[in-house]
Each structure stands twice: as C-alpha cells, then as structure tokens.
mmCIF file of C-alpha atoms in Angstrom:
data_model
loop_
_atom_site.group_PDB
_atom_site.id
_atom_site.type_symbol
_atom_site.label_atom_id
_atom_site.label_comp_id
_atom_site.label_asym_id
_atom_site.label_seq_id
_atom_site.Cartn_x
_atom_site.Cartn_y
_atom_site.Cartn_z
ATOM 1 C CA MET W 244 26.212 17.633 -12.526
ATOM 2 C CA PRO W 245 28.692 16.238 -9.953
ATOM 3 C CA GLU W 246 29.173 19.588 -8.205
ATOM 4 C CA SER W 247 25.457 20.206 -7.723
ATOM 5 C CA TYR W 248 24.730 17.820 -4.855
ATOM 6 C CA PRO W 249 27.929 16.444 -3.262
ATOM 7 C CA ILE W 250 26.101 14.259 -0.711
ATOM 8 C CA GLU W 251 24.184 12.535 -3.482
ATOM 9 C CA GLN W 252 27.332 12.005 -5.519
ATOM 10 C CA LEU W 253 29.083 10.491 -2.483
ATOM 11 C CA CYS W 254 26.243 8.088 -1.645
ATOM 12 C CA ARG W 255 25.256 7.111 -5.179
ATOM 13 C CA PRO W 256 28.068 4.570 -5.843
ATOM 14 C CA ILE W 257 27.544 3.054 -2.391
ATOM 15 C CA PHE W 258 23.830 2.578 -3.007
ATOM 16 C CA LEU W 259 24.515 1.221 -6.482
ATOM 17 C CA ALA W 260 26.859 -1.378 -4.995
ATOM 18 C CA VAL W 261 24.223 -2.365 -2.421
ATOM 19 C CA LEU W 262 21.609 -2.654 -5.187
ATOM 20 C CA CYS W 263 23.905 -4.860 -7.285
ATOM 21 C CA TYR W 264 24.623 -7.156 -4.332
ATOM 22 C CA LEU W 265 20.991 -7.559 -3.266
ATOM 23 C CA PRO W 266 20.444 -10.706 -5.422
ATOM 24 C CA PHE W 267 23.562 -12.242 -3.879
ATOM 25 C CA LEU W 268 22.338 -11.461 -0.356
ATOM 26 C CA CYS W 269 18.957 -12.982 -1.213
ATOM 27 C CA ALA W 270 20.716 -16.127 -2.467
ATOM 28 C CA VAL W 271 22.729 -16.373 0.767
ATOM 29 C CA CYS W 272 19.557 -16.111 2.854
ATOM 30 C CA TYR W 273 17.896 -18.752 0.670
ATOM 31 C CA ALA W 274 20.869 -21.113 1.129
ATOM 32 C CA PHE W 275 20.488 -21.046 4.923
ATOM 33 C CA MET W 276 16.723 -21.641 4.922
ATOM 34 C CA GLY W 277 14.956 -24.875 5.691
ATOM 35 C CA THR W 278 12.806 -26.894 3.309
ATOM 36 C CA ILE W 279 9.494 -25.179 4.105
ATOM 37 C CA ASP W 280 11.066 -21.721 4.005
ATOM 38 C CA ARG W 281 12.610 -22.460 0.621
ATOM 39 C CA TYR W 282 9.288 -23.643 -0.720
ATOM 40 C CA MET W 283 7.576 -20.476 0.504
ATOM 41 C CA SER W 284 10.398 -18.346 -0.930
ATOM 42 C CA ARG W 285 10.182 -19.923 -4.390
ATOM 43 C CA ASN W 286 6.426 -19.425 -4.529
ATOM 44 C CA PHE W 287 6.575 -15.847 -3.295
ATOM 45 C CA ILE W 288 9.425 -14.772 -5.608
ATOM 46 C CA SER W 289 7.749 -16.385 -8.623
ATOM 47 C CA TYR W 290 4.431 -14.613 -8.057
ATOM 48 C CA PHE W 291 6.100 -11.313 -7.165
ATOM 49 C CA LEU W 292 8.213 -11.311 -10.343
ATOM 50 C CA MET W 293 5.184 -12.273 -12.405
ATOM 51 C CA CYS W 294 3.112 -9.416 -10.980
ATOM 52 C CA THR W 295 5.971 -6.949 -11.460
ATOM 53 C CA LEU W 296 6.621 -7.952 -15.072
ATOM 54 C CA ILE W 297 2.937 -7.881 -16.007
ATOM 55 C CA LEU W 298 2.280 -4.485 -14.426
ATOM 56 C CA LEU W 299 5.542 -3.068 -15.802
ATOM 57 C CA LEU W 300 4.702 -4.246 -19.317
ATOM 58 C CA ILE W 301 1.220 -2.702 -19.119
ATOM 59 C CA TYR W 302 2.711 0.544 -17.780
ATOM 60 C CA ILE W 303 5.302 0.793 -20.579
ATOM 61 C CA LEU W 304 2.855 -0.092 -23.366
ATOM 62 C CA ALA W 305 0.312 2.470 -22.143
ATOM 63 C CA ASP W 306 2.993 5.153 -21.847
ATOM 64 C CA PHE W 307 4.485 4.314 -25.244
ATOM 65 C CA THR W 308 1.045 4.554 -26.843
ATOM 66 C CA ASP W 309 0.621 8.079 -25.419
ATOM 67 C CA ASN W 310 4.090 9.256 -26.543
ATOM 68 C CA MET W 311 4.507 7.336 -29.821
ATOM 69 C CA GLU W 312 3.697 10.373 -31.970
ATOM 70 C CA ARG W 313 6.245 12.484 -30.078
ATOM 71 C CA PHE W 314 9.003 9.970 -30.709
ATOM 72 C CA ARG W 315 8.102 9.789 -34.379
ATOM 73 C CA SER W 316 8.036 13.573 -34.889
ATOM 74 C CA ARG W 317 10.965 14.617 -32.700
ATOM 75 C CA PHE W 318 13.637 12.014 -33.486
ATOM 76 C CA ASP W 319 15.228 10.687 -36.651
ATOM 77 C CA ASP W 320 15.610 7.220 -35.102
ATOM 78 C CA PRO W 321 12.469 6.894 -32.924
ATOM 79 C CA VAL W 322 12.988 3.198 -32.112
ATOM 80 C CA ILE W 323 16.489 3.696 -30.686
ATOM 81 C CA GLN W 324 15.435 6.813 -28.813
ATOM 82 C CA ALA W 325 12.376 5.044 -27.392
ATOM 83 C CA LEU W 326 14.533 2.177 -26.116
ATOM 84 C CA LYS W 327 16.982 4.626 -24.571
ATOM 85 C CA PHE W 328 14.148 6.670 -23.077
ATOM 86 C CA TYR W 329 12.369 3.721 -21.442
ATOM 87 C CA GLY W 330 15.664 2.349 -20.204
ATOM 88 C CA SER W 331 16.117 5.589 -18.269
ATOM 89 C CA GLN W 332 12.514 5.405 -17.024
ATOM 90 C CA MET W 333 12.771 1.906 -15.549
ATOM 91 C CA PRO W 334 13.773 3.029 -12.017
ATOM 92 C CA MET W 335 10.891 5.514 -11.982
ATOM 93 C CA PHE W 336 8.389 2.891 -13.144
ATOM 94 C CA LEU W 337 9.617 0.379 -10.563
ATOM 95 C CA TYR W 338 9.488 3.037 -7.851
ATOM 96 C CA GLN W 339 5.819 3.611 -8.590
ATOM 97 C CA ILE W 340 4.695 -0.023 -8.785
ATOM 98 C CA LEU W 341 6.948 -2.014 -6.408
ATOM 99 C CA PRO W 342 4.883 -1.542 -3.198
ATOM 100 C CA TYR W 343 1.758 -2.780 -4.935
ATOM 101 C CA THR W 344 3.362 -5.641 -6.858
ATOM 102 C CA LEU W 345 4.886 -6.709 -3.556
ATOM 103 C CA MET W 346 1.421 -6.742 -1.995
ATOM 104 C CA MET W 347 -0.118 -8.456 -5.033
ATOM 105 C CA GLY W 348 2.629 -11.096 -5.138
ATOM 106 C CA THR W 349 2.140 -11.820 -1.439
ATOM 107 C CA MET W 350 -1.623 -12.155 -1.803
ATOM 108 C CA TRP W 351 -1.360 -14.291 -4.937
ATOM 109 C CA CYS W 352 1.175 -16.636 -3.303
ATOM 110 C CA LEU W 353 -0.658 -17.093 0.010
ATOM 111 C CA SER W 354 -4.151 -17.300 -1.462
ATOM 112 C CA LYS W 355 -2.930 -20.010 -3.830
ATOM 113 C CA LEU W 356 -1.324 -22.022 -1.013
ATOM 114 C CA SER W 357 -4.265 -21.374 1.282
ATOM 115 C CA GLY W 358 -6.808 -22.422 -1.342
ATOM 116 C CA THR W 359 -5.118 -25.832 -1.675
ATOM 117 C CA CYS W 360 -4.882 -26.197 2.147
ATOM 118 C CA GLU W 361 -1.067 -26.180 2.006
ATOM 119 C CA ILE W 362 -0.928 -23.409 4.614
ATOM 120 C CA THR W 363 -3.006 -25.540 6.980
ATOM 121 C CA GLY W 364 -0.756 -28.548 6.369
ATOM 122 C CA MET W 365 2.392 -26.526 7.035
ATOM 123 C CA MET W 366 0.943 -25.172 10.277
ATOM 124 C CA GLN W 367 0.315 -28.749 11.435
ATOM 125 C CA SER W 368 4.095 -29.082 11.745
ATOM 126 C CA GLY W 369 3.889 -26.725 14.720
ATOM 127 C CA ARG W 370 4.793 -23.465 12.984
ATOM 128 C CA SER W 371 2.756 -20.317 13.482
ATOM 129 C CA LEU W 372 1.484 -18.194 10.628
ATOM 130 C CA LEU W 373 4.032 -15.515 11.507
ATOM 131 C CA SER W 374 6.895 -18.025 11.409
ATOM 132 C CA LEU W 375 5.570 -19.538 8.199
ATOM 133 C CA CYS W 376 5.615 -16.136 6.472
ATOM 134 C CA ARG W 377 9.131 -15.302 7.649
ATOM 135 C CA PRO W 378 10.659 -15.763 4.157
ATOM 136 C CA ILE W 379 8.145 -13.272 2.768
ATOM 137 C CA PHE W 380 9.208 -10.709 5.367
ATOM 138 C CA ILE W 381 12.892 -11.302 4.604
ATOM 139 C CA PHE W 382 12.599 -10.923 0.837
ATOM 140 C CA GLY W 383 10.071 -8.118 1.286
ATOM 141 C CA ALA W 384 12.685 -6.236 3.318
ATOM 142 C CA PHE W 385 15.215 -6.644 0.485
ATOM 143 C CA ILE W 386 12.651 -5.359 -2.020
ATOM 144 C CA SER W 387 11.879 -2.409 0.273
ATOM 145 C CA LEU W 388 15.595 -1.598 0.381
ATOM 146 C CA ALA W 389 15.761 -1.641 -3.427
ATOM 147 C CA TYR W 390 12.676 0.588 -3.494
ATOM 148 C CA GLY W 391 14.379 3.103 -1.201
ATOM 149 C CA ILE W 392 17.544 3.083 -3.341
ATOM 150 C CA PHE W 393 15.521 3.802 -6.482
ATOM 151 C CA GLY W 394 13.826 6.726 -4.735
ATOM 152 C CA PHE W 395 17.117 8.242 -3.557
ATOM 153 C CA HIS W 396 18.263 9.402 -6.998
ATOM 154 C CA TRP W 397 17.368 7.230 -9.977
ATOM 155 C CA ALA W 398 13.568 7.534 -9.940
ATOM 156 C CA PRO W 399 13.606 11.369 -9.586
ATOM 157 C CA ASN W 400 16.354 11.539 -12.219
ATOM 158 C CA GLY W 401 14.161 9.470 -14.550
ATOM 159 C CA MET W 402 11.316 11.930 -13.986
ATOM 160 C CA LEU W 403 13.665 14.848 -14.737
ATOM 161 C CA TYR W 404 14.886 13.188 -17.943
ATOM 162 C CA ARG W 405 11.291 12.485 -18.911
ATOM 163 C CA GLN W 406 10.248 16.096 -18.460
ATOM 164 C CA MET W 407 13.204 17.440 -20.411
ATOM 165 C CA GLN W 408 12.965 14.897 -23.214
ATOM 166 C CA LEU W 409 9.223 15.064 -23.818
ATOM 167 C CA LYS W 410 8.367 18.667 -22.948
ATOM 168 C CA GLN W 411 11.362 20.669 -24.118
ATOM 169 C CA GLU W 412 10.338 22.512 -27.263
ATOM 170 C CA LYS W 413 12.254 22.101 -30.522
ATOM 171 C CA ASN W 414 13.048 24.448 -33.403
ATOM 172 C CA ASP W 415 12.442 23.510 -37.016
ATOM 173 C CA ASP W 416 16.064 22.397 -37.393
ATOM 174 C CA GLY W 417 15.720 20.007 -34.435
ATOM 175 C CA SER W 418 17.652 22.155 -31.952
ATOM 176 C CA ALA W 419 16.224 23.100 -28.564
ATOM 177 C CA ALA W 420 13.957 26.155 -28.628
ATOM 178 C CA ALA W 421 14.541 29.251 -26.528
ATOM 179 C CA ILE W 422 13.787 28.767 -22.852
ATOM 180 C CA VAL W 423 13.088 31.058 -19.916
ATOM 181 C CA TYR W 424 14.278 30.193 -16.409
ATOM 182 C CA ARG W 425 13.498 32.138 -13.251
ATOM 183 C CA SER W 426 15.736 31.753 -10.222
ATOM 184 C CA GLU W 427 13.686 32.640 -7.155
ATOM 185 C CA SER W 428 16.614 32.454 -4.750
ATOM 186 C CA GLY W 429 18.948 34.495 -6.974
ATOM 187 C CA ALA W 430 16.263 36.878 -8.317
ATOM 188 C CA ARG W 431 17.482 36.285 -11.863
ATOM 189 C CA HIS W 432 15.749 35.643 -15.160
ATOM 190 C CA TRP W 433 17.505 33.708 -17.925
ATOM 191 C CA ILE W 434 16.447 33.813 -21.576
ATOM 192 C CA VAL W 435 18.497 31.366 -23.636
ATOM 193 C CA GLN W 436 17.996 31.233 -27.414
ATOM 194 C CA LYS W 437 20.041 28.087 -27.973
ATOM 195 C CA PRO W 438 20.256 26.113 -24.703
ATOM 196 C CA SER W 439 22.220 22.970 -23.969
ATOM 197 C CA THR W 440 20.709 19.622 -24.880
ATOM 198 C CA VAL W 441 19.446 17.028 -22.426
ATOM 199 C CA ASP W 442 22.295 14.617 -23.129
ATOM 200 C CA ASN W 443 24.994 17.335 -22.971
ATOM 201 C CA PRO W 444 23.887 19.900 -20.380
ATOM 202 C CA GLY W 445 27.405 21.248 -19.897
ATOM 203 C CA THR W 446 27.843 22.439 -23.493
ATOM 204 C CA PRO W 447 27.873 26.226 -24.150
ATOM 205 C CA MET W 448 24.584 28.087 -24.250
ATOM 206 C CA ARG W 449 24.251 30.720 -26.991
ATOM 207 C CA GLY W 450 22.213 33.879 -27.199
ATOM 208 C CA VAL W 451 21.916 34.411 -23.443
ATOM 209 C CA GLU W 452 20.130 37.283 -21.741
ATOM 210 C CA ILE W 453 20.275 37.526 -17.942
ATOM 211 C CA LYS W 454 18.336 40.008 -15.828
ATOM 212 C CA GLN W 455 19.414 40.544 -12.221
ATOM 213 C CA PHE W 456 16.633 42.011 -10.061
ATOM 214 C CA ASP W 457 16.627 43.519 -6.610
ATOM 215 C CA LYS W 458 15.493 40.719 -4.282
ATOM 216 C CA ALA W 459 13.323 43.141 -2.305
ATOM 217 C CA SER W 460 11.439 44.917 -5.080
ATOM 218 C CA ARG W 461 11.620 42.501 -8.037
ATOM 219 C CA GLY W 462 10.754 45.455 -10.276
ATOM 220 C CA LYS W 463 13.203 47.122 -12.628
ATOM 221 C CA PRO W 464 16.285 44.996 -13.361
ATOM 222 C CA MET W 465 19.450 46.217 -11.636
ATOM 223 C CA VAL W 466 21.883 44.595 -14.079
ATOM 224 C CA GLN W 467 21.251 43.135 -17.510
ATOM 225 C CA TYR W 468 23.659 40.879 -19.414
ATOM 226 C CA PHE W 469 23.571 40.144 -23.155
ATOM 227 C CA ALA W 470 26.096 37.399 -23.953
ATOM 228 C CA GLU W 471 26.870 35.636 -27.178
ATOM 229 C CA GLU W 472 27.835 32.513 -25.224
ATOM 230 C CA ALA W 473 27.620 31.286 -21.627
ATOM 231 C CA VAL W 474 29.796 28.414 -20.407
ATOM 232 C CA TRP W 475 29.529 26.763 -16.997
ATOM 233 C CA ASN W 476 32.824 25.880 -15.328
ATOM 234 C CA LYS W 477 32.491 22.679 -13.282
ATOM 235 C CA ALA W 478 35.756 23.282 -11.408
ATOM 236 C CA ASP W 479 34.576 26.325 -9.437
ATOM 237 C CA SER W 480 30.832 26.417 -10.330
ATOM 238 C CA THR W 481 31.034 29.776 -12.105
ATOM 239 C CA TRP W 482 29.634 31.042 -15.387
ATOM 240 C CA ALA W 483 31.876 32.569 -18.074
ATOM 241 C CA LEU W 484 30.048 34.993 -20.371
ATOM 242 C CA TYR W 485 31.757 35.667 -23.713
ATOM 243 C CA ASN W 486 31.304 38.754 -25.903
ATOM 244 C CA VAL W 487 28.953 40.177 -23.312
ATOM 245 C CA TYR W 488 27.332 43.618 -22.982
ATOM 246 C CA VAL W 489 26.438 44.758 -19.454
ATOM 247 C CA HIS W 490 23.756 47.348 -18.631
ATOM 248 C CA HIS W 491 23.567 48.757 -15.095
ATOM 249 C CA ASN W 492 20.155 50.043 -13.949
ATOM 250 C CA ALA W 493 18.851 49.038 -17.359
ATOM 251 C CA ALA W 494 15.587 50.287 -18.790
ATOM 252 C CA PRO W 495 12.918 47.763 -19.846
ATOM 253 C CA ASN W 496 13.808 48.105 -23.549
ATOM 254 C CA VAL W 497 17.529 48.507 -24.159
ATOM 255 C CA ARG W 498 19.786 47.843 -27.083
ATOM 256 C CA PRO W 499 22.432 45.251 -26.196
ATOM 257 C CA ALA W 500 25.238 47.037 -28.066
ATOM 258 C CA ASP W 501 24.816 50.201 -25.951
ATOM 259 C CA GLY W 502 26.106 48.477 -22.819
ATOM 260 C CA GLU W 503 29.574 48.011 -21.352
ATOM 261 C CA HIS W 504 31.418 45.419 -23.450
ATOM 262 C CA HIS W 505 33.580 42.568 -22.151
ATOM 263 C CA ASP W 506 35.253 39.841 -24.121
ATOM 264 C CA LYS W 507 34.918 37.536 -21.113
ATOM 265 C CA LEU W 508 33.132 38.041 -17.817
ATOM 266 C CA VAL W 509 33.124 35.506 -14.966
ATOM 267 C CA CYS W 510 29.982 35.554 -12.783
ATOM 268 C CA ASN W 511 29.186 33.631 -9.584
ATOM 269 C CA PHE W 512 25.638 32.643 -10.466
ATOM 270 C CA ASP W 513 24.151 29.784 -8.433
ATOM 271 C CA GLU W 514 22.204 28.239 -11.319
ATOM 272 C CA LYS W 515 23.376 24.987 -12.877
ATOM 273 C CA PRO W 516 22.786 23.892 -16.493
ATOM 274 C CA TYR W 517 20.294 21.197 -15.482
ATOM 275 C CA GLN W 518 18.216 23.741 -13.596
ATOM 276 C CA ILE W 519 18.060 26.084 -16.570
ATOM 277 C CA ILE W 520 17.068 23.483 -19.161
ATOM 278 C CA SER W 521 14.594 21.725 -16.864
ATOM 279 C CA PRO W 522 10.957 22.404 -17.806
ATOM 280 C CA GLY W 523 8.993 24.775 -15.611
ATOM 281 C CA PRO W 524 10.213 27.365 -13.117
ATOM 282 C CA GLY W 525 12.424 25.510 -10.677
ATOM 283 C CA GLY W 526 11.428 22.074 -11.923
ATOM 284 C CA ARG W 527 9.194 19.529 -10.209
ATOM 285 C CA ILE W 528 9.656 18.307 -6.668
ATOM 286 C CA ASP W 529 9.394 14.665 -7.750
ATOM 287 C CA ALA W 530 12.313 15.294 -10.157
ATOM 288 C CA MET W 531 14.671 16.193 -7.292
ATOM 289 C CA GLY W 532 16.831 13.570 -5.601
ATOM 290 C CA THR W 533 16.446 12.967 -1.874
ATOM 291 C CA SER W 534 19.734 14.664 -0.983
ATOM 292 C CA ALA W 535 18.838 17.550 -3.313
ATOM 293 C CA LEU W 536 15.627 18.036 -1.341
ATOM 294 C CA TYR W 537 17.576 17.972 1.927
ATOM 295 C CA GLU W 538 20.152 20.494 0.718
ATOM 296 C CA TYR W 539 17.407 22.767 -0.592
ATOM 297 C CA ILE W 540 15.651 22.667 2.785
ATOM 298 C CA LYS W 541 18.904 23.279 4.641
ATOM 299 C CA SER W 542 19.796 26.267 2.431
ATOM 300 C CA GLY W 543 16.584 28.110 3.353
ATOM 301 C CA ALA W 544 15.997 29.089 -0.288
ATOM 302 C CA GLY W 545 12.555 29.708 -1.759
ATOM 303 C CA SER W 546 9.323 30.697 -0.081
ATOM 304 C CA LYS W 547 7.986 29.284 3.168
ATOM 305 C CA GLU W 548 5.350 27.253 1.329
ATOM 306 C CA ASP W 549 7.996 25.890 -1.030
ATOM 307 C CA ARG W 550 10.127 24.708 1.890
ATOM 308 C CA TYR W 551 7.070 23.067 3.492
ATOM 309 C CA LYS W 552 6.432 21.104 0.299
ATOM 310 C CA ARG W 553 9.999 19.893 -0.052
ATOM 311 C CA ARG W 554 10.322 19.015 3.625
ATOM 312 C CA THR W 555 7.126 16.957 3.435
ATOM 313 C CA GLU W 556 8.286 15.213 0.248
ATOM 314 C CA TRP W 557 11.597 14.330 1.911
ATOM 315 C CA HIS W 558 9.833 12.678 4.860
ATOM 316 C CA VAL W 559 7.288 10.954 2.600
ATOM 317 C CA ARG W 560 10.052 9.286 0.581
ATOM 318 C CA ILE W 561 11.565 7.814 3.722
ATOM 319 C CA ALA W 562 8.187 6.731 5.097
ATOM 320 C CA LYS W 563 7.254 4.991 1.844
ATOM 321 C CA ILE W 564 10.192 2.597 2.232
ATOM 322 C CA PHE W 565 8.433 1.158 5.274
ATOM 323 C CA THR W 566 5.078 1.292 3.485
ATOM 324 C CA CYS W 567 6.227 -1.709 1.440
ATOM 325 C CA MET W 568 6.486 -3.833 4.580
ATOM 326 C CA VAL W 569 3.200 -2.465 5.933
ATOM 327 C CA LEU W 570 1.434 -3.608 2.755
ATOM 328 C CA VAL W 571 3.000 -7.066 3.129
ATOM 329 C CA LEU W 572 1.813 -7.231 6.721
ATOM 330 C CA LEU W 573 -1.655 -6.219 5.534
ATOM 331 C CA ALA W 574 -1.705 -8.709 2.629
ATOM 332 C CA ILE W 575 -0.828 -11.813 4.676
ATOM 333 C CA PRO W 576 -3.933 -12.061 6.914
ATOM 334 C CA SER W 577 -6.180 -10.790 4.125
ATOM 335 C CA SER W 578 -5.258 -13.659 1.792
ATOM 336 C CA VAL W 579 -4.890 -16.595 4.211
ATOM 337 C CA THR W 580 -7.870 -18.841 4.941
ATOM 338 C CA PHE W 581 -7.981 -22.122 6.855
ATOM 339 C CA GLN W 582 -10.648 -23.875 4.830
ATOM 340 C CA ARG W 583 -10.840 -25.030 1.208
ATOM 341 C CA ARG W 584 -12.133 -22.000 -0.649
ATOM 342 C CA GLY W 585 -11.454 -19.929 -3.746
ATOM 343 C CA THR W 586 -7.851 -18.792 -4.187
ATOM 344 C CA MET W 587 -8.657 -15.074 -4.182
ATOM 345 C CA LYS W 588 -10.692 -14.787 -0.950
ATOM 346 C CA GLY W 589 -10.006 -11.633 1.052
ATOM 347 C CA ILE W 590 -7.981 -9.958 -1.696
ATOM 348 C CA GLY W 591 -10.747 -7.468 -2.448
ATOM 349 C CA ILE W 592 -10.634 -6.195 1.131
ATOM 350 C CA ALA W 593 -6.867 -5.717 0.960
ATOM 351 C CA ILE W 594 -7.152 -3.847 -2.343
ATOM 352 C CA ILE W 595 -9.762 -1.516 -0.853
ATOM 353 C CA LEU W 596 -7.505 -0.872 2.142
ATOM 354 C CA ALA W 597 -4.531 -0.214 -0.162
ATOM 355 C CA ALA W 598 -6.636 2.259 -2.161
ATOM 356 C CA LEU W 599 -7.571 4.019 1.072
ATOM 357 C CA MET W 600 -3.891 4.166 1.945
ATOM 358 C CA LEU W 601 -3.249 5.995 -1.334
ATOM 359 C CA PHE W 602 -5.966 8.441 -0.286
ATOM 360 C CA LEU W 603 -4.299 8.969 3.091
ATOM 361 C CA TYR W 604 -0.987 9.638 1.342
ATOM 362 C CA ARG W 605 -2.768 12.442 -0.484
ATOM 363 C CA VAL W 606 -4.560 13.953 2.500
ATOM 364 C CA PHE W 607 -1.916 13.969 5.228
ATOM 365 C CA PRO W 608 1.038 15.154 3.084
ATOM 366 C CA ALA W 609 -1.228 17.959 1.834
ATOM 367 C CA LEU W 610 -1.701 18.985 5.456
ATOM 368 C CA GLY W 611 2.060 18.870 5.949
ATOM 369 C CA GLU W 612 2.695 20.947 2.822
ATOM 370 C CA SER W 613 0.297 23.602 4.045
ATOM 371 C CA GLY W 614 1.976 23.715 7.465
ATOM 372 C CA VAL W 615 -1.102 22.556 9.397
ATOM 373 C CA ILE W 616 0.838 19.657 10.965
ATOM 374 C CA GLN W 617 4.508 18.766 11.136
ATOM 375 C CA ALA W 618 5.984 17.319 7.948
ATOM 376 C CA TRP W 619 7.275 14.137 9.591
ATOM 377 C CA ILE W 620 3.914 13.510 11.269
ATOM 378 C CA SER W 621 2.021 13.880 7.986
ATOM 379 C CA ALA W 622 4.389 11.402 6.318
ATOM 380 C CA TRP W 623 4.236 8.707 8.994
ATOM 381 C CA ILE W 624 0.549 8.803 10.025
ATOM 382 C CA PRO W 625 -0.601 6.455 7.195
ATOM 383 C CA ASN W 626 2.060 3.912 8.157
ATOM 384 C CA VAL W 627 1.095 4.045 11.823
ATOM 385 C CA ILE W 628 -2.623 3.634 11.076
ATOM 386 C CA TYR W 629 -2.144 0.724 8.696
ATOM 387 C CA THR W 630 0.420 -1.008 10.864
ATOM 388 C CA ALA W 631 -2.145 -1.035 13.691
ATOM 389 C CA ILE W 632 -4.826 -2.364 11.311
ATOM 390 C CA ALA W 633 -2.519 -5.066 9.937
ATOM 391 C CA ILE W 634 -1.410 -6.224 13.398
ATOM 392 C CA TYR W 635 -5.016 -6.427 14.567
ATOM 393 C CA ILE W 636 -6.059 -8.450 11.509
ATOM 394 C CA PHE W 637 -2.987 -10.635 11.916
ATOM 395 C CA HIS W 638 -3.912 -11.299 15.529
ATOM 396 C CA LYS W 639 -7.375 -12.454 14.457
ATOM 397 C CA ASN W 640 -5.898 -14.818 11.895
ATOM 398 C CA LEU W 641 -3.633 -16.370 14.517
ATOM 399 C CA ALA W 642 -6.871 -17.602 16.048
ATOM 400 C CA HIS W 643 -7.495 -19.402 12.719
ATOM 401 C CA ARG W 644 -10.147 -16.947 11.606
ATOM 402 C CA SER W 645 -9.942 -15.215 8.241
ATOM 403 C CA PHE W 646 -10.579 -11.517 8.046
ATOM 404 C CA ARG W 647 -13.891 -12.116 6.264
ATOM 405 C CA GLU W 648 -15.010 -14.502 9.001
ATOM 406 C CA TRP W 649 -13.988 -12.017 11.667
ATOM 407 C CA CYS W 650 -15.950 -9.228 9.935
ATOM 408 C CA LYS W 651 -19.056 -11.411 9.723
ATOM 409 C CA ALA W 652 -18.711 -12.380 13.371
ATOM 410 C CA ARG W 653 -18.296 -8.735 14.319
ATOM 411 C CA MET W 654 -21.474 -7.809 12.469
ATOM 412 C CA LYS W 655 -23.373 -10.621 14.198
ATOM 413 C CA GLY W 656 -22.087 -9.569 17.604
ATOM 414 C CA GLU W 657 -20.170 -12.780 18.252
ATOM 415 C CA LEU W 658 -17.000 -10.927 19.279
#
C-alpha cells in the first residue's frame, strides 16, 4: 500500500524510469564505439540474451510443472491466471539468474572468440585484453544496474505475491480461508474469518477478532475486539471496526455479545492489510523491499536476532549488485586462451569458483545474522575475496597465459 513505505513509493517511479531508459543508454554507448568494440558488443549481447532466455525458460517450465495442479484446482481460468502469475514473477526470476547468465554469456562469448583466435588477432592491433573487454564491462554495468533495480522492490514483491497466491488457503466456495496474524511489535493477534484477497488487499475484512496483549507478559489479553467488519483507511492509516464488541481484561473464553458494543470504533493499529494476509508470521525477509528492510531496521521493531537478519539482508542486496561485475571480471581470464583450443576451456574452473561464491554467500551472511561479525562485513567479504582472485588471474592472463596454464606451471614450480 502507498502509505506503508513512503521512501519506496518515492523512489519506485524514478527507478522504473531508469530501467526503461537503460536500452536507450546502451544504444547511445554502442553508437560511440569503434568497430572492434561494436563487434565485441554484438557478440556479448547475443550470447548473454541467449543464456538468459534459455535459463529463464527452463526456470519457468520447471516451476510451472510443480504448480500446475494448484492452478488447475484453485482457479476457474488456470491459463489466464498462470500467465498473470508468471508475469508478476519475471522480476524475481531475473533477479535470481542475471548474475550467472551474465557470467555465462561472458564466458561463452570470449571462449568462442578465443577458440577461433579472434582475440589474439584483435590484440595484435595493440590493444590489451582489458581494453578489448571494455564493452563487456560497460554493458555488464548496465545489467548490474538493472539487477539492483529489480532487487529494490519488484523481485521481493514478486516473492510476496507468490507466497500469497500459492500458499493462502481457500474455502470450498473459493474465498480466502481464515488466517491468523501475529504482530510482534504491537503484541496483537488477528483472527480473520474472511480476509481481503491478494488482488484487493484494501477491501473490508469480515469476522475479525483482535487480541491486544501486554507487551511485557504476553499472557492474558488486555483487550479483545470482536468486529463484524474491519476497514483500513489509507488516508490516516487507521482501522475502523464496525459492529464491534470490546472486552477489557477478557478471559480466555468469552462470548462476543457480552462486551461493550460500538457501531464504529477507530483504532490506531500499525498493521497493514498486506501484512495480515501475507503467509507466515511477519512474512519472509526476501519478500520485503529494500526500503522496507531499512525502515524496519530504523524503527527498532522485533527481536535483536530479527534485526540482525534484516540488517544483513539489506547489506547483502547492495553487495550483490557489485557481485555481477565481480563475476564478469572472473569470467574473462577464465575463458580467454591464446592458442587454438576448444571453445569451452577454463569454463569449468570459473563455474567451480562461482559455486564456491554461492557457498560464501551462505556462510558469511549467516555469521552476520547471528551477530558474530558486522552485517556489512559479512555482506562484502565474498566480493572482496573474489575481486582479489579475479584481478590476480587477470594479471596472469595479461602475460598471455591462460588460467589453466598458470595452474599447471604453479604445480610444476615454474612460477
């Protein structure tokens, strides 16, 4: 909802405009390039798009196969709903695969050119390997920017929509089943018999029971509300409860009609409709936008461990933007050779290193989430390590030695 995260709502149209203009900016850069740079750009973009489309198609088909029965049983028009669903999931899918399709496209392009000795011929014109790969760095930076924009709001929003659409239970008549939401910061429990739908979260919720607990004890409820209808007012972020019965210091089992009756009662509850209908208590961290994470951290809500997790996730999302360029820097020396060989030489080593990077992005953020090390350190350590590795490998390739040749020479003690 627009009032939930004002920073995100302010930045979202700006980032959307930047995302829409990225192809134009790429075209402008291409127009000012020389002949060799244009040739490298065409090859790189072709292989990158091919890798992205292939991996995206595999991803969607595998996911559709897993959820096909859910679409068939939950919707009257499963084909239309599936198209709508996967349209909303596209930013999330791209956010997950772009760093690796960028690396794969780089390796495919350079190994192809290197296998036909085109790289060697281009370097005979006096250009270094770093200068020759300049177009790849330029377009890789644009792709990294798009990756960061997806991760700001649209990829987490796709995950949220996915969770609500696939995991929200349904009644026999097709309406949403009763849900339970626990607000840790507000010490409130919501039980909603007929909640809002995913597509219309601002519609009235019916059959609402709200228990307000003492934040210190969390034992017996202090106030209990039984409302026929609850409506969220976007103008002032308040809840209006209609035909409501209020019990003060309520017992565990009370009859709603015995309480104090109000035709309308306005309450300043912090919860928003999306929070209530989201699956799970508090929702998933990867379903929160970047500004939502920041505002949650700044508010000081939740437990200490919860704040550690969200602070680490916030730093990881920023660090992963630069991970795209680190993988490009790693892919270039791993796929370039200076002799006529197979087109895929060195790619296996880069894939192993990329897999190890995934492992590091599991280990170090886990340390940050537990509070062992600072959140920003845990997020940036993998980038620092792999940047050093990539620069070292790149330096060896500037001496016209492939990474495989350097490894063999190292083992033989030649270096």
